[in-house]
Every structure is written in structure tokens, then in C-alpha cells.
């Protein structure tokens, strides 16, 4: 099992208007892994945090929203030349609670990440990652960009 903390920028589009939210989120992974080669399994999260905006919210949305998700993720290290470089594709069922008249909206989203595992001490790696998610939640196109940081602990 692994966890990563992310800072996310989430954009919602409504009738040609964009609304931007941001904040800290989290992801938990439960998967099968061959270290520094590949992993595949379940991902879920964003249960401890909300996203907020300093702009005037779109109709039906409040200035703070909450997202939750569950899905499948894979992680693959494509080259031995750059030993720690990895890609992370994923597919998710995501729910967004608008805390407003729109209520809860949900739908499928795709995602991709690019990161690098940096060994810091024996079997402990620091893992920065850039990611994106895209799809429609209800009738709303949603795009998410994130910067993540994780610590990976490998057994000896």
C-alpha cells in the first residue's frame, strides 16, 4: 500500500465559463508491484481534503468543493537508461460535491502521470510526479492538473 499527497488545480467548464479550484488532495494505492519495473492495482482518495477558489463560483457551485475517486492505475518504468523515470496511466470513477445547488456529480475520468523515483536512503525513495486527469462529471467538462510528492518504502 502506498500514499501520495498532491497539490491539484481543477478546472470546471460551464457554458463557456471556467472555474478554477485548488488545494491538497491524497491518493492511496493498493497494488501488485515489481519494484522499479511496474505495478498495477487500485487507487482511491481525496477523502481528507477539499478544493477551494478565491473567484466568484459558477452558478450551482460553492467556493469549496470536495472530490472522491476510485479507479485502476498502472505504473511503468519504460527505460533502464533513466532508471527512476516512470509513467502512470489510470482510469477513475470520480465524484465531485459542489456544496451548492448542483449537488454531487460523477463520471469516468482518464489520467496520466510522469514522475521520477529518487533513492534517498537504502530502500526509501522520494517521488515527485506531474499528473493530469480529464473527463466529464455530469454535464461538466473537468480537467485536473497536479504536482505530487510521495515517499516509497521498499522492503529489503
Coordinates of N, CA and C in Angstrom, one line a residue:
X1 N 0.9 -1.2 0.0 CA 0.0 0.0 0.0 C 0.9 1.2 0.0
X2 N 0.5 2.2 -0.7 CA 1.2 3.5 -0.8 C 0.3 4.7 -0.7
X3 N 0.8 5.8 -0.4 CA 0.0 7.1 -0.3 C 0.9 8.2 -1.0
X4 N 0.2 9.1 -1.6 CA 0.8 10.3 -2.1 C 0.0 11.5 -1.9
X5 N 0.6 12.6 -1.6 CA -0.1 13.9 -1.4 C 0.1 14.7 -2.6
X6 N -0.9 15.4 -3.1 CA -0.8 16.2 -4.3 C -1.4 17.6 -4.1
X7 N -0.9 18.6 -4.8 CA -1.5 19.9 -4.9 C -2.2 19.9 -6.3
X8 N -3.5 20.1 -6.3 CA -4.3 20.0 -7.6 C -4.8 21.3 -8.0
X9 N -4.9 21.5 -9.3 CA -5.6 22.6 -9.9 C -6.7 22.0 -10.7
X10 N -8.0 22.2 -10.4 CA -9.2 21.6 -11.0 C -9.9 22.7 -11.7
X11 N -10.2 22.5 -13.0 CA -10.9 23.5 -13.8 C -12.3 22.9 -14.2
X12 N -13.4 23.6 -14.0 CA -14.7 23.1 -14.4 C -15.2 24.1 -15.5
X13 N -15.8 23.6 -16.5 CA -16.3 24.5 -17.6 C -17.8 24.4 -17.6
X14 N -18.5 25.6 -17.6 CA -19.9 25.7 -17.7 C -20.3 26.8 -18.6
X15 N -21.0 26.5 -19.7 CA -21.4 27.4 -20.7 C -20.4 28.4 -21.1
X16 N -19.2 27.9 -21.4 CA -18.1 28.7 -21.9 C -17.3 29.5 -20.8
X17 N -17.7 29.3 -19.5 CA -17.0 29.9 -18.4 C -16.2 28.9 -17.6
X18 N -15.0 29.2 -17.2 CA -14.2 28.3 -16.5 C -14.1 28.7 -15.0
X19 N -14.1 27.7 -14.2 CA -13.9 28.0 -12.7 C -12.7 27.1 -12.3
X20 N -11.8 27.8 -11.5 CA -10.6 27.1 -11.1 C -10.6 26.9 -9.6
X21 N -10.3 25.7 -9.1 CA -10.2 25.4 -7.7 C -8.8 24.8 -7.5
X22 N -8.3 24.9 -6.3 CA -7.0 24.3 -6.0 C -7.0 23.9 -4.5
X23 N -6.0 23.0 -4.2 CA -5.8 22.5 -2.8 C -5.1 21.2 -2.8
X24 N -4.8 20.8 -1.5 CA -4.2 19.5 -1.3 C -5.1 18.3 -1.4
X25 N -4.7 17.3 -2.0 CA -5.5 16.0 -2.1 C -4.6 14.9 -1.8
X26 N -5.1 13.7 -1.7 CA -4.3 12.5 -1.5 C -4.8 11.3 -2.3
X27 N -3.9 10.4 -2.5 CA -4.2 9.1 -3.2 C -3.6 8.0 -2.4
X28 N -4.4 6.9 -2.3 CA -3.9 5.6 -1.7 C -3.9 4.6 -2.8
X29 N -2.9 3.8 -2.9 CA -2.7 2.7 -3.8 C -2.6 1.4 -3.1
X30 N -3.3 0.4 -3.6 CA -3.2 -1.0 -3.2 C -3.0 -1.8 -4.5
X31 N -1.8 -2.3 -4.6 CA -1.5 -2.9 -5.9 C -0.4 -4.0 -5.8
X32 N -0.2 -4.7 -6.9 CA 0.9 -5.7 -7.1 C 2.0 -4.9 -7.7
X33 N 3.2 -5.1 -7.2 CA 4.4 -4.3 -7.7 C 5.6 -5.2 -7.9
X34 N 6.3 -4.9 -9.0 CA 7.7 -5.4 -9.2 C 8.5 -4.1 -9.1
X35 N 9.2 -3.8 -8.0 CA 9.8 -2.5 -7.8 C 10.7 -2.1 -8.9
X36 N 10.6 -0.8 -9.3 CA 11.4 -0.2 -10.4 C 11.2 -0.8 -11.7
X37 N 10.1 -1.6 -11.9 CA 9.7 -2.2 -13.2 C 8.3 -1.8 -13.6
X38 N 7.3 -2.3 -12.7 CA 5.9 -2.0 -13.0 C 5.1 -2.2 -11.8
X39 N 3.8 -1.7 -11.7 CA 2.8 -2.0 -10.7 C 1.5 -1.8 -11.4
X40 N 0.5 -2.5 -10.8 CA -0.9 -2.3 -11.3 C -1.8 -2.6 -10.1
X41 N -2.9 -1.8 -10.0 CA -3.8 -2.0 -8.9 C -4.8 -0.9 -8.7
X42 N -5.4 -0.9 -7.5 CA -6.5 0.1 -7.2 C -5.9 1.4 -6.7
X43 N -6.6 2.5 -7.0 CA -6.3 3.8 -6.5 C -7.6 4.4 -6.0
X44 N -7.4 5.2 -4.9 CA -8.6 5.9 -4.4 C -8.2 7.1 -3.5
X45 N -9.1 8.0 -3.3 CA -8.7 9.0 -2.4 C -9.4 10.3 -2.4
X46 N -8.7 11.3 -2.0 CA -9.2 12.7 -1.8 C -10.3 12.7 -0.7
X47 N -10.2 11.8 0.2 CA -11.2 11.8 1.3 C -10.9 12.7 2.5
X48 N -9.7 13.3 2.6 CA -9.4 14.1 3.7 C -9.3 15.6 3.4
X49 N -9.6 16.0 2.2 CA -9.4 17.4 1.9 C -10.4 17.9 0.9
X50 N -10.5 19.2 0.8 CA -11.3 19.9 -0.2 C -10.5 20.9 -1.0
X51 N -11.1 21.3 -2.1 CA -10.5 22.3 -3.0 C -11.3 23.6 -2.9
X52 N -10.6 24.7 -3.0 CA -11.3 26.0 -2.8 C -10.9 26.9 -4.0
X53 N -11.6 28.0 -4.1 CA -11.4 29.0 -5.1 C -11.5 30.4 -4.4
X54 N -10.8 31.4 -5.0 CA -10.9 32.7 -4.5 C -11.7 33.6 -5.5
X55 N -12.2 32.9 -6.5 CA -13.0 33.6 -7.5 C -14.5 33.5 -7.1
X56 N -15.4 34.2 -7.8 CA -16.8 34.0 -7.6 C -17.2 32.7 -8.3
X57 N -17.8 31.8 -7.5 CA -18.2 30.5 -8.0 C -19.2 30.5 -9.2
X58 N -19.1 29.5 -10.0 CA -20.1 29.4 -11.1 C -21.5 29.1 -10.4
X59 N -22.6 29.4 -11.1 CA -23.9 29.1 -10.6 C -24.1 27.6 -10.2
X60 N -24.5 27.4 -9.0 CA -24.7 26.0 -8.5 C -23.5 25.4 -7.8
X61 N -22.4 26.1 -7.7 CA -21.2 25.7 -7.1 C -20.9 26.6 -5.9
X62 N -20.2 26.1 -4.9 CA -19.8 27.0 -3.8 C -18.3 27.3 -4.0
X63 N -17.7 28.0 -3.0 CA -16.3 28.4 -3.1 C -15.4 27.2 -2.6
X64 N -16.0 26.2 -2.1 CA -15.2 25.0 -1.7 C -16.0 23.7 -2.2
X65 N -15.2 22.8 -2.9 CA -15.8 21.6 -3.4 C -15.0 20.4 -2.8
X66 N -15.5 19.2 -2.9 CA -14.8 18.0 -2.4 C -14.9 17.0 -3.5
X67 N -13.8 16.3 -3.8 CA -13.8 15.2 -4.8 C -13.4 13.9 -4.1
X68 N -13.9 12.8 -4.6 CA -13.5 11.5 -4.1 C -13.4 10.6 -5.4
X69 N -12.6 9.6 -5.4 CA -12.5 8.7 -6.5 C -12.0 7.3 -6.2
X70 N -12.2 6.4 -7.1 CA -11.7 5.1 -7.1 C -11.4 4.7 -8.5
X71 N -10.3 3.9 -8.7 CA -10.0 3.5 -10.1 C -8.9 2.5 -10.2
X72 N -8.4 2.3 -11.4 CA -7.3 1.5 -11.7 C -6.1 2.3 -12.1
X73 N -4.9 2.0 -11.6 CA -3.7 2.7 -12.1 C -2.7 1.6 -12.4
X74 N -1.8 2.0 -13.3 CA -0.6 1.2 -13.6 C 0.6 2.2 -13.5
X75 N 1.7 1.6 -13.3 CA 2.9 2.4 -13.2 C 4.0 1.6 -13.9
X76 N 4.7 2.2 -14.9 CA 5.7 1.5 -15.7 C 6.9 2.3 -15.8
X77 N 8.1 1.7 -15.7 CA 9.4 2.3 -15.9 C 9.9 1.9 -17.2
X78 N 9.8 2.8 -18.3 CA 10.0 2.4 -19.6 C 11.4 2.2 -20.1
X79 N 12.4 2.8 -19.3 CA 13.8 2.7 -19.8 C 14.7 2.5 -18.7
X80 N 15.8 1.7 -19.0 CA 16.8 1.5 -18.0 C 17.8 2.6 -17.9
X81 N 17.9 3.4 -19.1 CA 18.9 4.5 -19.1 C 18.6 5.6 -18.1
X82 N 17.3 5.9 -17.9 CA 16.8 6.8 -16.8 C 16.1 5.9 -15.8
X83 N 16.8 5.2 -15.0 CA 16.3 4.2 -14.1 C 15.1 4.6 -13.3
X84 N 14.9 5.8 -12.8 CA 13.8 6.1 -12.0 C 12.6 6.7 -12.7
X85 N 12.7 7.0 -14.0 CA 11.6 7.6 -14.7 C 10.5 6.6 -14.9
X86 N 9.2 7.1 -14.6 CA 8.0 6.3 -14.8 C 6.9 7.0 -15.4
X87 N 6.0 6.3 -16.0 CA 4.7 6.8 -16.5 C 3.6 6.1 -15.7
X88 N 2.4 6.8 -15.5 CA 1.3 6.3 -14.7 C 0.0 6.6 -15.4
X89 N -0.5 5.6 -16.2 CA -1.9 5.8 -16.7 C -2.9 5.3 -15.7
X90 N -4.1 5.9 -15.8 CA -5.2 5.5 -14.9 C -6.6 5.8 -15.4
X91 N -7.6 5.1 -14.9 CA -9.0 5.3 -15.2 C -9.7 5.3 -13.9
X92 N -10.6 6.3 -13.7 CA -11.2 6.6 -12.4 C -12.7 6.8 -12.5
X93 N -13.4 6.5 -11.5 CA -14.8 6.9 -11.3 C -14.7 8.0 -10.2
X94 N -15.0 9.2 -10.6 CA -14.8 10.4 -9.7 C -16.1 11.0 -9.3
X95 N -16.3 11.5 -8.1 CA -17.5 12.2 -7.6 C -17.0 13.6 -7.1
X96 N -17.8 14.6 -7.6 CA -17.5 16.0 -7.1 C -18.7 16.5 -6.4
X97 N -18.5 16.9 -5.1 CA -19.6 17.5 -4.4 C -19.5 19.0 -4.5
X98 N -20.4 19.7 -5.1 CA -20.3 21.1 -5.4 C -20.6 22.0 -4.2
X99 N -21.2 21.4 -3.1 CA -21.6 22.1 -1.9 C -22.5 23.2 -2.3
X100 N -23.3 23.1 -3.4 CA -24.2 24.1 -3.9 C -25.4 23.4 -4.5
X101 N -26.2 24.1 -5.3 CA -27.4 23.6 -5.9 C -27.1 22.4 -6.9
X102 N -25.9 22.4 -7.5 CA -25.6 21.3 -8.5 C -25.6 20.0 -7.7
X103 N -25.2 20.0 -6.5 CA -25.1 18.8 -5.7 C -23.9 17.9 -6.1
X104 N -24.1 16.6 -6.0 CA -23.0 15.7 -6.4 C -23.1 15.3 -7.8
X105 N -22.0 15.4 -8.5 CA -21.9 14.9 -9.9 C -20.8 13.9 -10.1
X106 N -20.9 13.0 -11.0 CA -19.9 12.0 -11.1 C -19.7 11.5 -12.5
X107 N -18.7 10.8 -12.8 CA -18.4 10.2 -14.1 C -17.0 9.6 -14.2
X108 N -16.7 9.1 -15.4 CA -15.4 8.5 -15.6 C -14.4 9.6 -16.0
X109 N -13.2 9.4 -15.6 CA -12.1 10.3 -16.0 C -10.9 9.4 -16.3
X110 N -10.1 9.9 -17.3 CA -8.8 9.2 -17.6 C -7.7 10.1 -17.0
X111 N -6.5 9.5 -16.8 CA -5.4 10.2 -16.3 C -4.1 9.7 -16.7
X112 N -3.1 10.6 -16.6 CA -1.7 10.2 -16.9 C -0.8 11.0 -16.0
X113 N 0.3 10.3 -15.6 CA 1.3 10.9 -14.8 C 2.7 10.6 -15.3
X114 N 3.7 11.5 -15.0 CA 5.1 11.3 -15.3 C 5.9 11.7 -14.1
X115 N 6.7 10.8 -13.6 CA 7.4 11.0 -12.4 C 8.8 10.4 -12.4
X116 N 9.5 10.5 -11.2 CA 10.8 10.0 -11.1 C 11.1 9.6 -9.7
X117 N 11.6 8.3 -9.5 CA 11.9 7.8 -8.2 C 13.4 8.1 -7.9
X118 N 13.6 8.9 -6.8 CA 14.9 9.3 -6.4 C 15.3 8.5 -5.1
X119 N 16.3 7.6 -5.2 CA 16.7 6.9 -3.9 C 17.3 7.9 -3.0
X120 N 16.9 8.0 -1.7 CA 17.4 8.9 -0.7 C 18.1 8.2 0.4
X121 N 17.8 6.9 0.7 CA 18.4 6.2 1.7 C 18.0 4.7 1.6
X122 N 19.0 3.9 1.3 CA 18.8 2.4 1.1 C 17.5 2.2 0.4
X123 N 16.4 1.7 1.0 CA 15.2 1.3 0.4 C 14.1 2.4 0.4
X124 N 14.5 3.7 0.6 CA 13.5 4.8 0.7 C 13.7 5.7 -0.5
X125 N 12.6 5.9 -1.3 CA 12.7 6.8 -2.5 C 11.8 8.0 -2.3
X126 N 12.2 9.1 -2.7 CA 11.4 10.4 -2.8 C 10.9 10.4 -4.3
X127 N 9.6 10.7 -4.4 CA 8.9 10.5 -5.7 C 8.1 11.7 -6.1
X128 N 8.7 12.7 -6.9 CA 7.9 13.8 -7.4 C 7.2 13.3 -8.7
X129 N 6.0 13.9 -9.0 CA 5.2 13.5 -10.1 C 4.3 14.6 -10.6
X130 N 4.2 14.8 -11.9 CA 3.3 15.7 -12.6 C 2.2 14.8 -13.1
X131 N 0.9 15.3 -13.0 CA -0.2 14.4 -13.5 C -1.3 15.3 -14.0
X132 N -2.2 14.6 -14.8 CA -3.4 15.2 -15.3 C -4.5 14.2 -15.3
X133 N -5.7 14.7 -15.1 CA -7.0 13.9 -15.3 C -7.9 14.7 -16.1
X134 N -8.7 14.0 -16.9 CA -9.7 14.7 -17.8 C -10.9 13.8 -18.0
X135 N -12.0 14.5 -18.2 CA -13.3 13.8 -18.4 C -14.5 14.7 -18.1
X136 N -15.6 14.1 -18.1 CA -16.9 14.8 -17.8 C -17.5 14.3 -16.6
X137 N -17.8 15.2 -15.6 CA -18.6 14.8 -14.4 C -19.9 15.4 -14.6
X138 N -20.9 14.6 -14.8 CA -22.3 15.0 -15.1 C -22.2 15.7 -16.5
X139 N -22.7 16.9 -16.6 CA -22.6 17.7 -17.9 C -21.4 18.6 -17.9
X140 N -20.5 18.5 -17.0 CA -19.4 19.5 -16.8 C -18.1 18.9 -17.3
X141 N -17.4 19.5 -18.3 CA -16.0 19.0 -18.6 C -15.1 19.5 -17.4
X142 N -14.3 18.5 -17.0 CA -13.4 18.8 -15.9 C -12.0 18.4 -16.3
X143 N -11.0 19.3 -16.0 CA -9.6 19.0 -16.2 C -8.9 19.2 -14.9
X144 N -8.0 18.3 -14.5 CA -7.2 18.4 -13.3 C -5.8 18.3 -13.6
X145 N -5.0 19.2 -13.0 CA -3.5 19.1 -13.1 C -3.0 19.0 -11.7
X146 N -1.9 18.2 -11.5 CA -1.4 18.0 -10.1 C 0.1 17.9 -10.1
X147 N 0.6 18.3 -9.0 CA 2.0 18.1 -8.6 C 2.0 17.2 -7.3
X148 N 2.6 16.0 -7.4 CA 2.5 15.1 -6.3 C 3.9 14.9 -5.7
X149 N 3.9 14.5 -4.4 CA 5.2 14.1 -3.8 C 4.8 12.9 -2.9
X150 N 5.6 11.9 -3.0 CA 5.4 10.7 -2.2 C 6.8 10.1 -1.7
X151 N 6.7 9.3 -0.6 CA 7.8 8.6 -0.2 C 7.5 7.1 -0.4
X152 N 8.4 6.4 -1.1 CA 8.2 4.9 -1.3 C 9.1 4.2 -0.4
X153 N 8.6 3.2 0.3 CA 9.4 2.3 1.2 C 9.4 1.0 0.6
X154 N 10.6 0.5 0.2 CA 10.8 -0.9 -0.3 C 11.4 -1.8 0.8
X155 N 10.9 -3.0 0.9 CA 11.4 -3.9 1.9 C 12.8 -4.5 1.4
X156 N 13.6 -4.8 2.3 CA 15.0 -5.3 1.9 C 14.9 -6.8 1.7

